[in-house]
Amino acid sequence: MSHPYQAKIYVTLRPSVLDPAGTAVRSGLTHMGYTNVEQVRIGKYIEVSLTAENEDAARQQLDRMCDQLLANPVIENYRFELQALSAIA
Amino acid sequence: MSHPYQAKIYVTLRPSVLDPAGTAVRSGLTHMGYTNVEQVRIGKYIEVSLTAENEDAARQQLDRMCDQLLANPVIENYRFELQALSAIA
């Protein structure tokens, strides 16, 4: 039997990779008067609803989905939090 | 005296707003064999390093920055977590 889960996935650029979009946002904030902002890094936040037999199966599948599609392992890191929806319903 | 803080900002589309990118990713996952994925919603994850007099000042400023630049209040929600960097150094 499969159970519903929700995953919150955070995809971030590796620290060694330049982030031109983040630099542009930081520059924009500085021009707006927020001169105390030192660094901005922009990543992705992805919410995935899925069903799986158990939590381990869901985690394994999410790892594969991140490696294959959701993140670019060459330049990005990812991490995720998994929540069983039935437990909070 | 100002202290260093790091904010983790999550910008998500309001639930009533369609997410074509999320739908495309879900369709891609389905074609890759992940047929148990029910919904995908894509948002932004922004890390901001800044200095502020205290936590309240930092939170007020982050609210303004989100309303003015980082999020579009018409279609997006945001929330953030604030961490004093000196406390974890």
Coordinates of C-alpha atoms in Angstrom, one line a residue:
Chain A
M1 CA 0.0 0.0 0.0
S2 CA 1.3 3.4 -0.8
H3 CA 1.2 6.5 1.4
P4 CA 1.3 10.2 0.5
Y5 CA 4.4 12.2 1.2
Q6 CA 5.4 15.8 0.6
A7 CA 9.1 16.7 0.0
K8 CA 10.6 20.1 0.3
I9 CA 13.7 20.2 -1.9
Y10 CA 16.3 23.0 -1.7
V11 CA 18.7 23.3 -4.6
T12 CA 21.6 25.6 -4.1
L13 CA 24.6 26.5 -6.2
R14 CA 27.9 24.9 -5.0
P15 CA 29.9 27.5 -3.0
S16 CA 32.6 27.6 -5.7
V17 CA 30.2 28.5 -8.5
L18 CA 29.5 32.1 -9.3
D19 CA 25.9 33.4 -8.9
P20 CA 25.4 36.3 -11.4
A21 CA 21.7 36.5 -10.5
G22 CA 22.5 36.8 -6.8
T23 CA 25.1 39.4 -7.5
A24 CA 22.5 41.4 -9.5
V25 CA 20.0 41.2 -6.7
R26 CA 22.6 42.3 -4.2
S27 CA 23.4 45.2 -6.4
G28 CA 19.8 46.1 -6.8
L29 CA 19.3 46.0 -3.0
T30 CA 22.4 48.2 -2.5
H31 CA 20.9 50.8 -4.9
M32 CA 17.6 50.7 -3.0
G33 CA 19.5 51.7 0.1
Y34 CA 20.1 48.3 1.7
T35 CA 23.8 48.8 1.9
N36 CA 24.2 46.4 4.8
V37 CA 23.5 43.4 2.5
E38 CA 26.8 41.5 2.0
Q39 CA 25.9 38.5 -0.1
V40 CA 22.9 37.1 -2.0
R41 CA 22.7 33.5 -3.3
I42 CA 19.7 32.4 -5.3
G43 CA 18.6 28.8 -5.4
K44 CA 15.4 26.8 -6.1
Y45 CA 12.8 25.6 -3.6
I46 CA 10.7 22.7 -5.0
E47 CA 7.7 21.1 -3.3
V48 CA 6.9 17.6 -4.6
S49 CA 3.8 15.6 -3.6
L50 CA 4.2 11.9 -4.2
T51 CA 3.1 8.5 -3.0
A52 CA 5.5 5.7 -1.9
E53 CA 5.4 2.4 -0.1
N54 CA 7.4 3.8 2.8
E55 CA 9.7 6.7 3.7
D56 CA 12.9 4.9 2.6
A57 CA 11.4 4.3 -0.8
A58 CA 10.4 7.9 -1.1
R59 CA 13.9 9.1 -0.1
Q60 CA 15.6 6.9 -2.6
Q61 CA 13.3 8.0 -5.4
L62 CA 13.8 11.7 -4.5
D63 CA 17.5 11.3 -4.6
R64 CA 17.3 9.8 -8.1
M65 CA 14.9 12.6 -9.2
C66 CA 17.2 15.3 -7.9
D67 CA 20.3 13.7 -9.6
Q68 CA 18.5 13.1 -12.9
L69 CA 16.3 16.2 -13.3
L70 CA 15.8 18.6 -10.5
A71 CA 19.4 19.6 -9.8
N72 CA 22.5 19.7 -11.9
P73 CA 25.0 17.8 -9.8
V74 CA 28.0 19.4 -11.5
I75 CA 27.2 22.9 -10.2
E76 CA 24.4 22.4 -7.6
N77 CA 23.9 20.8 -4.2
Y78 CA 20.5 19.6 -3.0
R79 CA 18.9 18.5 0.2
F80 CA 15.3 17.7 1.1
E81 CA 12.9 17.3 4.0
L82 CA 10.3 14.5 3.7
Q83 CA 7.0 14.6 5.5
A84 CA 4.4 11.9 5.7
L85 CA 1.1 13.6 4.9
S86 CA -1.0 11.0 6.6
A87 CA 0.7 11.7 9.9
I88 CA -0.3 15.3 9.9
A89 CA -3.8 14.9 8.4
Chain B
M1 CA 27.1 48.0 16.8
S2 CA 26.0 45.8 14.0
H3 CA 26.0 42.0 14.0
P4 CA 26.1 39.5 11.2
Y5 CA 23.0 37.5 10.3
Q6 CA 22.0 35.0 7.6
A7 CA 18.5 34.8 6.3
K8 CA 17.0 31.9 4.4
I9 CA 14.1 33.1 2.4
Y10 CA 11.5 30.9 0.7
V11 CA 9.4 32.4 -2.0
T12 CA 6.5 30.4 -3.2
L13 CA 3.7 30.9 -5.6
R14 CA 0.3 31.5 -3.9
P15 CA -1.8 28.3 -4.0
S16 CA -4.3 29.9 -6.4
V17 CA -1.6 30.8 -9.0
L18 CA -0.9 28.3 -11.8
D19 CA 2.7 27.0 -11.9
P20 CA 3.5 26.1 -15.5
A21 CA 7.1 25.3 -14.7
G22 CA 6.1 22.9 -12.0
T23 CA 3.6 21.3 -14.3
A24 CA 6.3 20.8 -16.9
V25 CA 8.7 19.3 -14.4
R26 CA 5.9 16.9 -13.2
S27 CA 5.3 15.9 -16.8
G28 CA 9.0 15.3 -17.3
L29 CA 9.2 13.2 -14.2
T30 CA 6.2 11.2 -15.3
H31 CA 7.8 10.5 -18.7
M32 CA 11.0 9.4 -16.8
G33 CA 8.9 6.7 -15.0
Y34 CA 8.1 8.5 -11.8
T35 CA 4.4 8.1 -12.2
N36 CA 3.7 8.4 -8.5
V37 CA 4.5 12.1 -8.5
E38 CA 1.3 14.0 -8.0
Q39 CA 2.3 17.7 -7.9
V40 CA 5.4 19.8 -8.3
R41 CA 5.5 23.5 -7.3
I42 CA 8.6 25.5 -7.9
G43 CA 9.7 28.5 -5.9
K44 CA 12.8 30.4 -5.0
Y45 CA 15.3 29.9 -2.2
I46 CA 17.4 32.9 -1.4
E47 CA 20.2 33.2 1.1
V48 CA 21.0 36.7 2.2
S49 CA 23.9 37.7 4.5
L50 CA 23.5 41.1 6.1
T51 CA 24.5 43.0 9.2
A52 CA 22.0 44.7 11.5
E53 CA 21.8 46.2 14.9
N54 CA 19.6 43.4 16.3
E55 CA 17.3 40.7 15.2
D56 CA 14.2 42.9 15.1
A57 CA 15.9 45.4 12.8
A58 CA 17.0 42.5 10.5
R59 CA 13.5 41.0 10.4
Q60 CA 11.9 44.4 9.5
Q61 CA 14.4 45.0 6.8
L62 CA 14.0 41.6 5.3
D63 CA 10.2 42.1 5.2
R64 CA 10.7 45.3 3.3
M65 CA 13.3 43.7 0.9
C66 CA 10.9 40.8 0.2
D67 CA 7.9 43.1 -0.4
Q68 CA 9.9 45.5 -2.7
L69 CA 12.2 43.2 -4.7
L70 CA 12.6 39.5 -3.7
A71 CA 9.0 38.5 -4.0
N72 CA 6.0 39.6 -6.0
P73 CA 3.3 40.1 -3.3
V74 CA 0.5 39.8 -6.0
I75 CA 1.3 36.2 -6.8
E76 CA 3.9 35.0 -4.3
N77 CA 4.2 34.4 -0.6
Y78 CA 7.4 34.5 1.3
R79 CA 8.8 33.4 4.7
F80 CA 12.2 33.5 6.1
E81 CA 14.4 32.1 8.9
L82 CA 16.9 34.3 10.5
Q83 CA 20.1 33.1 12.1
A84 CA 22.6 35.2 14.1
L85 CA 26.0 34.2 12.7
S86 CA 27.9 35.2 15.8
A87 CA 26.0 32.7 17.8
I88 CA 27.1 29.8 15.7
A89 CA 30.7 30.9 15.0

